[in-house]
Each structure stands twice: as C-alpha cells, then as structure tokens.
Coordinates of C-alpha atoms and ligand atoms in Angstrom, one line a residue:
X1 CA -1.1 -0.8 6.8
X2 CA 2.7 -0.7 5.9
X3 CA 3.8 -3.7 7.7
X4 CA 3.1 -7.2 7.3
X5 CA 2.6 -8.2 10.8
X6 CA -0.7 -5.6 10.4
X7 CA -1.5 -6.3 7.0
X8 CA -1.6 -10.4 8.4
X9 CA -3.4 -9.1 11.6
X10 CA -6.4 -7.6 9.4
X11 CA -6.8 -10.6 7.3
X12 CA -6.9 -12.4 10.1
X13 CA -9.1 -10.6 12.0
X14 CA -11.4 -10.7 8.5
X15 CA -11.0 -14.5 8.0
X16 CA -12.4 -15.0 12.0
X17 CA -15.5 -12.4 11.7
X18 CA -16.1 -14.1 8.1
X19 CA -15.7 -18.2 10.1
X20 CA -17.7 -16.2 12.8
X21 CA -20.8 -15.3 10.7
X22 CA -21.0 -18.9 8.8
X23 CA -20.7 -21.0 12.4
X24 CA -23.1 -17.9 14.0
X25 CA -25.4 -18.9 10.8
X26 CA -25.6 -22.6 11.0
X27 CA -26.0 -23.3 15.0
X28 CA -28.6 -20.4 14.7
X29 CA -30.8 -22.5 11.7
X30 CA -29.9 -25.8 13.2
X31 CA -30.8 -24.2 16.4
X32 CA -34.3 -23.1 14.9
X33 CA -35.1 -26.2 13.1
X34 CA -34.8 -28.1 16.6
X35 CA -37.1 -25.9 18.8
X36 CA -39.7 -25.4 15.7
X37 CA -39.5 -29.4 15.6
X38 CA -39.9 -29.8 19.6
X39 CA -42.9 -27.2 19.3
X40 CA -44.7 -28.9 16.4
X41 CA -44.0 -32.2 18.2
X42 CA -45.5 -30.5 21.4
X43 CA -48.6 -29.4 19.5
X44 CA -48.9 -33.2 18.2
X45 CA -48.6 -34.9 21.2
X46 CA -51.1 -32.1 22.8
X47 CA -53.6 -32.6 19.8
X48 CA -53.8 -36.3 20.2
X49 CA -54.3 -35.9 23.9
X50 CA -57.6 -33.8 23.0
X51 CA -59.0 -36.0 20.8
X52 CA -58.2 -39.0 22.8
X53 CA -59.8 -37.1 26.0
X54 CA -62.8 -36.0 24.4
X55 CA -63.5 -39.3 22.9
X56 CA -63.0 -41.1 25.8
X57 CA -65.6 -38.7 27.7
X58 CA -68.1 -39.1 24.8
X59 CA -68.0 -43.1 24.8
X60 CA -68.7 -42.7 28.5
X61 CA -71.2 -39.8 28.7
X62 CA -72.2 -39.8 25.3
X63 CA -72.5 -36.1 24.9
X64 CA -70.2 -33.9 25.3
X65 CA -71.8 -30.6 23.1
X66 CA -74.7 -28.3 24.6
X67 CA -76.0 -25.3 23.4
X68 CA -75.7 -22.3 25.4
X69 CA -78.9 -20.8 26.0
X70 CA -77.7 -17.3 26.0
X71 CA -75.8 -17.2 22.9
X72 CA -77.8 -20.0 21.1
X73 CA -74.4 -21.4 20.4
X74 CA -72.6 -25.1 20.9
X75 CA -70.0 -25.2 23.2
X76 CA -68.5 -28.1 24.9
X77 CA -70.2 -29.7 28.3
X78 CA -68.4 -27.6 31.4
X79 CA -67.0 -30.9 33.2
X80 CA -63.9 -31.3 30.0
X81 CA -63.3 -27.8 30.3
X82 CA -60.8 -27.9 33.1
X83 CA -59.0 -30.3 31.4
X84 CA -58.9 -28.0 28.4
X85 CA -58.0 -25.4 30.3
X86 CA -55.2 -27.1 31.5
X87 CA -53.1 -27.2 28.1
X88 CA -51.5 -23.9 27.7
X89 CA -50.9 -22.3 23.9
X90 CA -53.8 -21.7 21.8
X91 CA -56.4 -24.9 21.5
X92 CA -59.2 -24.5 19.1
X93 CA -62.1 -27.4 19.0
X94 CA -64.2 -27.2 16.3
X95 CA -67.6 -28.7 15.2
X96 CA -68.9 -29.8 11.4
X97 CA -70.5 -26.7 10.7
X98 CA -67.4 -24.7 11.6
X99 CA -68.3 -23.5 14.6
X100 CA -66.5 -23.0 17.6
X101 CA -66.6 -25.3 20.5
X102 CA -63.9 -24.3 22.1
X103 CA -61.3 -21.6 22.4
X104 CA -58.0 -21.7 25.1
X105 CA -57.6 -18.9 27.4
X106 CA -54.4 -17.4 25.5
X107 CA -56.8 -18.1 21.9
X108 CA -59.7 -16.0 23.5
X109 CA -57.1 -12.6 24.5
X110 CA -55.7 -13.3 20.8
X111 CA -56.9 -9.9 19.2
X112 CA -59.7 -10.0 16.6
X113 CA -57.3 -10.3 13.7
X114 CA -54.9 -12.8 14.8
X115 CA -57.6 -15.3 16.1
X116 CA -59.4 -15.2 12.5
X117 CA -56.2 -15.6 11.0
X118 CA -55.6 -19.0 13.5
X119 CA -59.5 -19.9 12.8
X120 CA -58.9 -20.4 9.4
X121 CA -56.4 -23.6 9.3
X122 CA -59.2 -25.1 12.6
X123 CA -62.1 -24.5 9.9
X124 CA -60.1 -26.4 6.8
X125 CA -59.5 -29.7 9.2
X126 CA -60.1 -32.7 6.7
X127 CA -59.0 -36.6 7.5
X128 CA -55.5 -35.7 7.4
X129 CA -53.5 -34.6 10.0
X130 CA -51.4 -31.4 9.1
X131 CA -48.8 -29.4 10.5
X132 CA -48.5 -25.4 9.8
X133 CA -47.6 -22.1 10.2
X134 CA -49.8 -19.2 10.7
X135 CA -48.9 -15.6 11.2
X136 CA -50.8 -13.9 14.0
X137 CA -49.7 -10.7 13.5
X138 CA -48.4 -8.3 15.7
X139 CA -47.9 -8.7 19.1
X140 CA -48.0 -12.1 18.8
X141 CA -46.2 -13.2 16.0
X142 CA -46.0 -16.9 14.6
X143 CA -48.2 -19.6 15.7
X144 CA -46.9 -23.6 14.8
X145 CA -50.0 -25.6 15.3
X146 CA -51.3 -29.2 14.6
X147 CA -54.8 -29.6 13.7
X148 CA -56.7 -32.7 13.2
X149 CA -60.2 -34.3 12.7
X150 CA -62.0 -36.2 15.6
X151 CA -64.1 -38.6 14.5
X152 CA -64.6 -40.7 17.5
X153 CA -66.4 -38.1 20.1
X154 CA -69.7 -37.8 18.4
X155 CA -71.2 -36.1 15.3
X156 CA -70.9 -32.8 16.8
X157 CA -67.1 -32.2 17.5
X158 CA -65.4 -32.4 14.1
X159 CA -61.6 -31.3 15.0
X160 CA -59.2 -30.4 17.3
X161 CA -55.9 -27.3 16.3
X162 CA -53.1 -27.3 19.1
X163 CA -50.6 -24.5 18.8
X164 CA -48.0 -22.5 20.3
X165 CA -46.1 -19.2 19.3
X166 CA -43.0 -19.4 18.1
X167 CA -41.9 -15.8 20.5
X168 CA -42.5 -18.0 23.6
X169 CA -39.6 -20.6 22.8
X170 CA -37.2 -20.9 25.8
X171 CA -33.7 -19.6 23.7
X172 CA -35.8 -18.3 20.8
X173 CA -33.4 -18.3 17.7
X174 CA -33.6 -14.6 17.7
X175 CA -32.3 -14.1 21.3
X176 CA -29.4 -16.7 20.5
X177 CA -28.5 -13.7 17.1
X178 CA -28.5 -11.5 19.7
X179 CA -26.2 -12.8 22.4
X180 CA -23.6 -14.0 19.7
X181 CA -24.0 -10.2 18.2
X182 CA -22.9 -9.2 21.7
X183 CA -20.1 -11.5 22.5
X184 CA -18.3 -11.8 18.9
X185 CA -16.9 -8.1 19.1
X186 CA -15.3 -9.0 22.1
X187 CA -14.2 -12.3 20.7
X188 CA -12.8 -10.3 17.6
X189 CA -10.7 -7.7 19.7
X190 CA -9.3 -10.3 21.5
X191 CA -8.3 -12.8 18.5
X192 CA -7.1 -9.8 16.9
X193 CA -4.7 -8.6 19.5
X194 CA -3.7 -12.6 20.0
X195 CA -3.1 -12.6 16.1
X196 CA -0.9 -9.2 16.0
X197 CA 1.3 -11.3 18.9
X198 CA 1.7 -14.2 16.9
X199 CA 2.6 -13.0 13.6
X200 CA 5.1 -10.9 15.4
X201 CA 6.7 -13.3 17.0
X202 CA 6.9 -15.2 13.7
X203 CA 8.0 -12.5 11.6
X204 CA 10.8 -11.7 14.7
X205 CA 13.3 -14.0 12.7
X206 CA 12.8 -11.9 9.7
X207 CA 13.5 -8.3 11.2
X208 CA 17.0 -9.8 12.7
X209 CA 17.7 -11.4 8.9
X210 CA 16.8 -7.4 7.4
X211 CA 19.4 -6.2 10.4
X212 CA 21.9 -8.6 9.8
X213 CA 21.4 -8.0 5.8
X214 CA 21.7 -3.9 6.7
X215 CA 24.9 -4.7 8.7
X216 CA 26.8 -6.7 5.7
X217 CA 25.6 -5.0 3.0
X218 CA 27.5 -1.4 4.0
X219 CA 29.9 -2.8 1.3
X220 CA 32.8 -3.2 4.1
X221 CA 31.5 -6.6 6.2
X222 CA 30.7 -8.5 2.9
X223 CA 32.8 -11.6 4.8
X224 CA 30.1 -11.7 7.1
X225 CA 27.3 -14.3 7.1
X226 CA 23.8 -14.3 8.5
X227 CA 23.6 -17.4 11.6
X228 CA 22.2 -19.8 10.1
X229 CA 18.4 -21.2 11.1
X230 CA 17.8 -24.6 11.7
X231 CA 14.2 -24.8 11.1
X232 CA 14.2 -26.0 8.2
X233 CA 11.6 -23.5 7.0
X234 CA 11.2 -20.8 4.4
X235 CA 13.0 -18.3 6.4
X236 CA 16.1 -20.8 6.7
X237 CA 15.4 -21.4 3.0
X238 CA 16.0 -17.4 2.4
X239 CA 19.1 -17.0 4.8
X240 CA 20.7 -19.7 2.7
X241 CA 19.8 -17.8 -0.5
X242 CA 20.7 -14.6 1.2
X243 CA 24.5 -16.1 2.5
X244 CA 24.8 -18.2 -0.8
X245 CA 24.0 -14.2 -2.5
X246 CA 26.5 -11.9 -0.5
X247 CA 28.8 -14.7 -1.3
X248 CA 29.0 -14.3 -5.0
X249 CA 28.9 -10.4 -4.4
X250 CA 32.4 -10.6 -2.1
X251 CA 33.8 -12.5 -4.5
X252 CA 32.9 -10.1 -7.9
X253 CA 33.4 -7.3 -5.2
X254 CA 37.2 -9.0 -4.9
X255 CA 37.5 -9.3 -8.0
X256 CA 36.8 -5.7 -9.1
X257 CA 39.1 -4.2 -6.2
X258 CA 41.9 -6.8 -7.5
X259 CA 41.3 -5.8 -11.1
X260 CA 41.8 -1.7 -10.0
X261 CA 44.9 -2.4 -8.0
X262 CA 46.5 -4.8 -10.4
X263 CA 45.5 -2.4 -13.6
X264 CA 46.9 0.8 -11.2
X265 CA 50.0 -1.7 -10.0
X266 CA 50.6 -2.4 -13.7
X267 CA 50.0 1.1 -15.2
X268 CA 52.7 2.8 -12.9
X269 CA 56.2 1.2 -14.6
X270 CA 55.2 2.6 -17.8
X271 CA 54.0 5.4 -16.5
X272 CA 57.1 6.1 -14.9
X273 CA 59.1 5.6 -17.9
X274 CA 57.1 8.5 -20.3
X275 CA 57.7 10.5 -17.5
X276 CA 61.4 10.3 -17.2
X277 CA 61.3 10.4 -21.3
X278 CA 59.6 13.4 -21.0
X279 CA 62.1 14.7 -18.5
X280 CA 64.8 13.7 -20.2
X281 CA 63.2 15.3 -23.7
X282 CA 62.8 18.6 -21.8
X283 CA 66.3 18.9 -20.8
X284 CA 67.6 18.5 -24.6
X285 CA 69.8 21.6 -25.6
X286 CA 67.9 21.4 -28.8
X287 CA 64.0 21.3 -28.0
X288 CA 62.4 24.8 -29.4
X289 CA 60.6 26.7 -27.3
X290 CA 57.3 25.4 -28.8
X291 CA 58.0 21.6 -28.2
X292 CA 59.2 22.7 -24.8
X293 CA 55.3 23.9 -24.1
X294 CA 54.1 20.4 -25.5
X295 CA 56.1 18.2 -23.4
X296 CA 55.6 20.9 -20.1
X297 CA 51.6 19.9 -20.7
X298 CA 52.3 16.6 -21.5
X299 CA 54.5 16.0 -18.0
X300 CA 52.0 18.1 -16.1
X301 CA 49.0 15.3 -17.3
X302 CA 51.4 12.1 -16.8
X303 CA 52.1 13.3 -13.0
X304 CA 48.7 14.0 -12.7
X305 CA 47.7 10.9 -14.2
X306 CA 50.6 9.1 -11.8
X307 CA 48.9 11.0 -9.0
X308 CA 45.5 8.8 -10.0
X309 CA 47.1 6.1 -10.4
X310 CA 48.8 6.1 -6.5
X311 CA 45.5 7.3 -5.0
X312 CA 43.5 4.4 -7.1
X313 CA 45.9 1.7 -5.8
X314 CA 45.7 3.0 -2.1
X315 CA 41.9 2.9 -2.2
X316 CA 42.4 -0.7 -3.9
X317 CA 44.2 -1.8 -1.5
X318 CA 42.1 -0.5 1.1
X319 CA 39.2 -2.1 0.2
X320 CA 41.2 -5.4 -0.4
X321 CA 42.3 -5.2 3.1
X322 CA 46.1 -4.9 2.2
X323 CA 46.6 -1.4 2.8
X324 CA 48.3 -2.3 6.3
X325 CA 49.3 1.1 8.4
X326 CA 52.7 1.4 10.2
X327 CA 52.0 2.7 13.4
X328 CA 54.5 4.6 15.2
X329 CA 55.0 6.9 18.5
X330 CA 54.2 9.7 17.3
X331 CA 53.7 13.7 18.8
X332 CA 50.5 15.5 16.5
X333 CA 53.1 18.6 17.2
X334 CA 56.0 17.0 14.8
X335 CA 52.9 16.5 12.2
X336 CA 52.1 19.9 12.6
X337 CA 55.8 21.0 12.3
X338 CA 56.5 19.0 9.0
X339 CA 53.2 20.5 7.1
X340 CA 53.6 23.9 7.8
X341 CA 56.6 24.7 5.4
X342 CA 54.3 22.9 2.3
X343 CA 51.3 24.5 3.5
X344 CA 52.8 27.9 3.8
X345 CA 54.3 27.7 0.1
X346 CA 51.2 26.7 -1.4
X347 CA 49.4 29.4 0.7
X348 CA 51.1 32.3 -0.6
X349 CA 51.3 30.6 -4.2
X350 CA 46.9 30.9 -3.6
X351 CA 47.9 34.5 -1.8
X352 CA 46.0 32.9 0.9
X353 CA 47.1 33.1 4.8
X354 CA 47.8 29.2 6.4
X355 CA 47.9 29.7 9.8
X356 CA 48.8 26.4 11.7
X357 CA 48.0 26.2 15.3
X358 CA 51.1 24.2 16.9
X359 CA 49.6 22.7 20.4
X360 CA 51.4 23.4 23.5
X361 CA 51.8 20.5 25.0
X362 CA 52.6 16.9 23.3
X363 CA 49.9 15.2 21.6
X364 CA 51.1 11.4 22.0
X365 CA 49.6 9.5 18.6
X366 CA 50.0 5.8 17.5
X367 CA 49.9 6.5 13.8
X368 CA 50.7 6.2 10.3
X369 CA 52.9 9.4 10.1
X370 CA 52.8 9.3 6.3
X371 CA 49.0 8.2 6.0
X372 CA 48.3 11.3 8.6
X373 CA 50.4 13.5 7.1
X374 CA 48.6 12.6 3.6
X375 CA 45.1 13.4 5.2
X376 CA 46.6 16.4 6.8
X377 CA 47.7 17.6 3.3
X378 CA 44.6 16.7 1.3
X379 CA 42.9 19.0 3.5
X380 CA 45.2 21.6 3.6
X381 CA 45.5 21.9 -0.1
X382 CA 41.5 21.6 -0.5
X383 CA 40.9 24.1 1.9
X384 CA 43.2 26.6 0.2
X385 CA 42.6 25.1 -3.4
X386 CA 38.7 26.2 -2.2
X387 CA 39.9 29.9 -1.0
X388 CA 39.8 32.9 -3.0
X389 CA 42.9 35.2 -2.9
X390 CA 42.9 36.9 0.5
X391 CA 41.0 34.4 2.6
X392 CA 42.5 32.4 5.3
X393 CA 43.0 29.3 6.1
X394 CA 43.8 27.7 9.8
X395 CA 44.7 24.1 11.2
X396 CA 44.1 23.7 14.9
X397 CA 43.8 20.5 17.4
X398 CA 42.1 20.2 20.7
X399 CA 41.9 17.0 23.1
X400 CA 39.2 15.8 25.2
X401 CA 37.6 12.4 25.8
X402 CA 41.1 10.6 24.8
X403 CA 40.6 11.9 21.4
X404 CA 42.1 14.7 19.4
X405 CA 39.9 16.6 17.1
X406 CA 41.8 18.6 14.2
X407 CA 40.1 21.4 13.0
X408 CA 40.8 22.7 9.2
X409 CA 38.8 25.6 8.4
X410 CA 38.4 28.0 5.5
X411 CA 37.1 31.3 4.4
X412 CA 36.6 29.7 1.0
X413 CA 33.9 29.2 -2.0
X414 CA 32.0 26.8 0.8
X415 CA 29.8 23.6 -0.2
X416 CA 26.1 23.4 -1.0
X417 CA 23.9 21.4 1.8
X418 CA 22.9 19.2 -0.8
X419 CA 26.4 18.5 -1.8
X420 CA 27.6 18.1 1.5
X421 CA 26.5 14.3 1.8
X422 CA 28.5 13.2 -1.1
X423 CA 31.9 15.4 -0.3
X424 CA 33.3 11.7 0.6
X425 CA 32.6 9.9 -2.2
X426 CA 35.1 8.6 -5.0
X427 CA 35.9 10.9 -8.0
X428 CA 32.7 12.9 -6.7
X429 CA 33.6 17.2 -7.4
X430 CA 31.2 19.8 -7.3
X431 CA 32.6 21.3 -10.5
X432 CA 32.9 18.7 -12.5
X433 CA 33.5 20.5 -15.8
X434 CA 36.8 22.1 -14.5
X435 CA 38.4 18.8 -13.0
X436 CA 41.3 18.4 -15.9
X437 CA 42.7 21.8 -15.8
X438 CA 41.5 25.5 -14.6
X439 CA 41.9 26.6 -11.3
X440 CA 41.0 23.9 -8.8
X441 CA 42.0 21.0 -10.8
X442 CA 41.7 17.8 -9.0
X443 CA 39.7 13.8 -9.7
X444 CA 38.1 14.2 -6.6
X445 CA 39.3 10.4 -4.8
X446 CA 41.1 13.0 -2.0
X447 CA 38.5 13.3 0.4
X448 CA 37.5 9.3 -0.1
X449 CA 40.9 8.3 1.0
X450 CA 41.0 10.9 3.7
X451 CA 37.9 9.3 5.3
X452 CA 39.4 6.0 4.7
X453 CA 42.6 6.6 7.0
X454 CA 40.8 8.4 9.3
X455 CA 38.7 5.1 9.7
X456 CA 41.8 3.0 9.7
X457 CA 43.3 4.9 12.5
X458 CA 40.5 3.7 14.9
X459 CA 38.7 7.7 14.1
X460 CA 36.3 9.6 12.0
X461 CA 35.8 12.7 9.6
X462 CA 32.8 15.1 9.2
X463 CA 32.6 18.0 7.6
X464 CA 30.0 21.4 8.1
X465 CA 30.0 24.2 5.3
X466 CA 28.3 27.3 4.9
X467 CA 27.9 28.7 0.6
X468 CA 29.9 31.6 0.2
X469 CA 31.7 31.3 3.6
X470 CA 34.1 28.4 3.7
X471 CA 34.1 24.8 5.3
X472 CA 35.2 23.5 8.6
X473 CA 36.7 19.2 8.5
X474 CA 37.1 17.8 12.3
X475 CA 39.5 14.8 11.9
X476 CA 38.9 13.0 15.4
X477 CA 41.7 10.5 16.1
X478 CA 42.3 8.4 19.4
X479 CA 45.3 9.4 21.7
X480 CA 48.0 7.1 21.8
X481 CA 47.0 3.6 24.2
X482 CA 43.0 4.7 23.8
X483 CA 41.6 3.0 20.8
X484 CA 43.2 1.1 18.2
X485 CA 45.5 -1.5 18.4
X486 CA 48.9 -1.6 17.3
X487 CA 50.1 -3.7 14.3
X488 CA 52.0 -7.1 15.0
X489 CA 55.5 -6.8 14.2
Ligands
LIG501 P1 39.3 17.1 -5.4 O1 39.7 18.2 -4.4 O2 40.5 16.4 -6.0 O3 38.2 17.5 -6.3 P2 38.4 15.8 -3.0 O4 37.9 14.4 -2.8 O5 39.5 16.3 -2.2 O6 38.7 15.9 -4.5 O7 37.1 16.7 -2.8 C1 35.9 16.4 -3.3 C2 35.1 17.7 -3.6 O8 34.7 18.2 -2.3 C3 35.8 18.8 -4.3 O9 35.7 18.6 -5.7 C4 35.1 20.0 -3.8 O10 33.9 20.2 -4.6 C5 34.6 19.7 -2.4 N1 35.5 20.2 -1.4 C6 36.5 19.6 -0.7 N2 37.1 20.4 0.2 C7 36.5 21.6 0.1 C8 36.7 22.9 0.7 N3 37.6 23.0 1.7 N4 35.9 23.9 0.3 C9 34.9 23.7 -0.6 N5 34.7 22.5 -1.3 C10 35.5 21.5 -0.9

C-alpha cells in the first residue's frame, strides 16, 4: 500500500473487524448468560410445579406409588401421569432407594448413555435445591436441569430433576455466531469502501497543497503562494509553514541571483581596464616576441573571462526578472541575412560547410533582434564547434500553427541519450576536462541562456541527437501578433 488514503483504509478496515469481534463477543456471552438463566429459571419454576402437584395428589389420595406387576418395579399411580406428560424437557422423579418413578417422554428416547449420565445428578438429590449442568452426549448435547427433594408426597417419592437442552434454545448462542459470521463480511466490505471515500476526501486538500508545492517550486514561480485554508486545522497549519518556507527561499534565492549580477556588474570595469592594458601592452614597439605570446594568452583568457562575465549577468538578470527584451518588427529573413556572413567565416575557419536556408517569403517576428540573433549564434557556433572538418552544418525555418520552428542541424560528434537531459543546464559540458582551452573551448552557460530567450519570447527549445551523427535544436517561436505580448513603452 503506497498511498495513505490505502494504508488509512486497511487500518481502518482492521480497527472495525477488531471492534467487530469484541461487540460480536460480548452480546454473544451476555446473550448466553440470559437464555441459560431463562432455561434454569424454566426448570425451577417446572420442578416446583412437580413437587407441589404430587404433593397435593398425595395429601388427597394418599398414594401416589404402585408397583407394576410386570416389572416388579414402582412407578407413579397412572391418574398424575398426564400431568407429567404435559411438561416438555426431560423430567425425572425419583424414589429413596434410587429408583425411578418416573421418566418424560423426551428422557425415555434419550439414548442409554446420555440418560445415565442425566440419572446421576436425579440419584444425588439431598435437602438442597441445586442447579446444574450435565453433558448428554452426542446428539443431544447439554442438559441445564434443577433437581430437588420432595418431602411432602409420601415416603416413597424422594425427588423431582426438571431439565431442558441447551440445543433447543430459540436463538441458541451458537446460531447468533453464526448469523454475525455471515453478515460482518458484508458489513466490512462496505465500511471499507465508505472509509477509502472518506479519507479521500480528507486527504483531497493535501494532493492540491503537493500540486501547488510542484507548481512553485520549479525555481521560476517562487512569488507564488499556496491559498490559504481557513480551517484552522493541521493542513492550514502546514500551508502556513509551507508559504512562511518558499518565502525565505525567494528571498535567499534573490539574494544569490543579486549577489551573481552585482559580483558580474562589478567585475566588468576592471576587467575592461586589464584588457585595454593588455592591448595597449601588445601594441608596444618594444615587447619581444616572447612577452608578445604571454600577453596574446593572457588577452585570449580576459575576453574569455569577459565573455563569462556578460553571459553570468544576463542569466542574473534573468532570473531576477530584469532582463527586459526590446521587441521589435522584425522579418526572421533579415536574422537570417545578418548571421550568415559570421557563420560562414567561422565555418570555413572549422572547414565545415554552413549552409543557411533564407525563407521565401517574410517571416513577420516581434522580437529581441539582438537576444535572437544571440540564440541564433550560440547554436551556430555549437553546431560547428561540434563538427569535425568536412561535415556540414545547415539553419532552416518552417511555419505552421502561427509558429516558426528553426531548425539547426549538424553532422557533428553528436550527444549521448544520457547527456541529452542536461544539454540546458548552467556550466553543464560533456567534456569537461577540455573547457579552458583545446579544441571546443567553451563554460557551457550557452545553451542555458539559449533556452532562457527562447522562453522569454513566448517559445521553446528541444533538442534530438544521435552519437557519432550530429544534433538537430528546433527553436519554436510565435509569429508576430500570435503569442506574446509586446513590452510597454
Ligand atoms: P559550451 O558550448 O560553451 O560548452 P553550451 O551551453 O553551448 O556550452 O553547450 C553545453 C554542452 O552541450 C556542450 O558542452 C556540448 O557538450 C553540448 N552541445 C551543445 N551543442 C552541441 C552540438 N551541436 N553537438 C554536440 N554537442 C553539443
């Protein structure tokens, strides 16, 4: 069980079979001590009404034993037998010897066993009345009788046992297990299911608090707050804590993106002043050729280090919202036009062929020239930073859907599947160890900002790469008057 809702359900469904068993125990031995009390108050009442008959009979007939000239046996006179007849169970009279006057119809078709087994208790009879128990045995099973001593219908009757079996009770305590057997099941499935609604619906509140959470905490909608609940419950207790907690992260979020563009802002003057010493250093009639290497390395890393610096500030400034984009009318073609001259030096540089695709018709944009012309380049010069000598690289558009979808594609070194995912990330390379110098330098922050002006401009970036065989990035951007909307003047 992953979930709570059926982790609650089961316990639930455990605590109810558990309350089920305890309440199914109690009415069942509360149940039992009533009828056993009812039958033993049965046999009482039926016992007194023997002896009280059969002494009444004997003061007025004065004997009520004969002896049987068949058998040679006592037995009672045949005028009080209906009467005995009449009281159902077993009824047992008894003389002083211990022999049998009397035995009911249902005490007669006991078999042999089980009507010794009731004998015995009729044959103990002493001056106190008693209650008990005897077990009969199979098929009849327990027998609750009430035996007692008659002392006022002559010297031959001694004692009277009244009984009945315990299987004969109207809701026998057994049959009452039995029907609650039956029914709890069903009383289980049904609780269950009703339980499994219920927590649901309780924990509803919490699934919308992990969406909302999910929604904020891309990093971007940190200024977002979860709608407060006015229950006044734990779960309003947590969406406090929770707002009160993306809170404090916007504000050290802030503060880090403020700290990178005020330590980029205030790294560029003096930045810019090495470089022009180095520049001016250079151009000294007097520098020897060996110095002149030093300071050509040393300008190489300060522009590179400059080139940081910018793209560090722009992603700051992004993230601080303060990167604003100047939107112009704009036709994709003149885009195309003013990258192709760059693209084609740097191309034969790389002896790889740039082949840009020029659209015929207009391609009306609302956009950032500069910031469009930037993504244009980053992937221009990745794809044929990423080419081997000889491969080819192309830049093509298409429209459909009021969007435009740029295609650049390589013939290059290609990107693993598992790298793929991660392509966007800042100062994420593949080849890490060759990022200062080598062939493909770079501090991997191009792609990141690509993605980030794409997203600005109202469109998105993916890319799909095969190893070995090159990489294709679809920029999709909206057509001018279909997406975003412009910047107030
Ligand atoms: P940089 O190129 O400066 O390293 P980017 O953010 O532009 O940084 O690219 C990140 C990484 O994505 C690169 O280091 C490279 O591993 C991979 N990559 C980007 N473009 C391509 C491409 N066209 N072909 C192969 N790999 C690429």
């Amino acid at each position: 069980m992953r979930t709570i809702r059926g982790r609650l359900a089961v316990w639930y469904a455990v605590a109810l079979a558990g309350t089920m068993f305890v309440f199914a125990a109690v009415i069942y031995l509360v149940q039992r001590r009533e009828e056993f009390a009812a039958l033993d108050e049965r046999a009482r009442l039926e016992s007194e009404l023997i002896a009280a008959t059969l002494s009444e009979a004997y003061r007025a007939r004065g004997r009520l034993v004969m002896t049987d000239r068949q058998t040679g046996r006592d037995v009672l006179q045949p005028d009080v037998l209906p009467f005995l007849e009449s009281i159902r169970g077993y009824v047992v009279v008894v003389g002083p010897e211990g022999d049998v006057l009397h035995l009911s119809s249902d005490a007669r078709a006991l078999p042999y066993g089980s009507l010794v087994r009731l004998l015995a208790p009729a044959f103990e009879i002493g001056s106190n009345p008693s209650f008990g128990m005897v077990d009969a045995g199979s098929p009849v099973g327990e027998i609750r009788y009430y035996a007692r001593s008659i002392t006022a219908a002559g010297p031959r009757i001694a004692g009277v046992l009244s009984g009945a079996s315990v299987s004969g009770l109207a809701i026998g305590p057994q049959r009452l297990l039995m029907a609650m057997l039956l029914v709890a099941p069903v009383i289980l499935a049904a609780s269950v299911l009703i339980g499994y609604q219920l927590v649901g619906r309780t924990l509803k509140p919490v699934d919308r608090i992990v969406d909302e959470v999910e929604a904020i905490s891309d990093g971007r909608s940190l200024h977002r707050r979860l709608a407060p609940l006015r229950t006044g419950d734990e779960l309003a207790r947590l969406t406090s804590t929770l707002n009160a907690m993306i809170g404090r992260l916007e504000r050290s979020f802030a503060t880090l993106h403020r700290f990178t563009a005020d330590a980029s802002h205030e790294l560029k003057t003096p930045l810019t002043v090495v470089r022009s010493g180095i520049e001016r250093a250079i151009t000294h009639p007097r520098v020897t050729p060996e110095v002149l290497e030093v300071l050509d390395e040393t300008l190489l890393e300060v522009n590179r280090m400059a080139e940081i610096l910018d793209s560090l500030l722009t992603l700051a400034r992004a993230d601080e919202g303060r990167a604003p984009l100047h939107l112009e009318d704009t036709d994709l073609r003149d885009l195309f036009a003013e990258i192709v001259e760059t693209a084609g030096i740097l191309g034969e540089q790389a002896s790889v062929a740039v082949e840009v695709e020029i659209p015929a018709e207009p391609v009306p944009l609302a956009v950032d020239r500069g910031r469009i012309r930037q993504l244009l380049m980053n992937l221009l010069t990745n794809a044929i930073k990423y080419t081997p000598a000889g491969g080819n690289v192309s830049i093509e558009s298409a429209c459909s859907d009021g969007n435009v979808r740029i295609t650049v594609s390589d013939s290059g070194i290609g990107i693993a599947p598992g790298d793929l995912p991660h392509i966007f990330d800042r100062f994420w390379r593949a080849d890490k160890a060759r990022s200062r110098s080598g062939r493909r330098p770079g501090v991997g922050l191009g792609l990141a900002i690509s993605r980030w002006i794409a997203e600005a401009h109202g469109g998105s970036i993916h890319a799909t790469s095969r190893l070995g065989r090159g990489t294709v990035f679809v920029v999709t951007l909206p057509i001018e008057g279909t997406a975003i909307e412009r910047e107030a003047p």
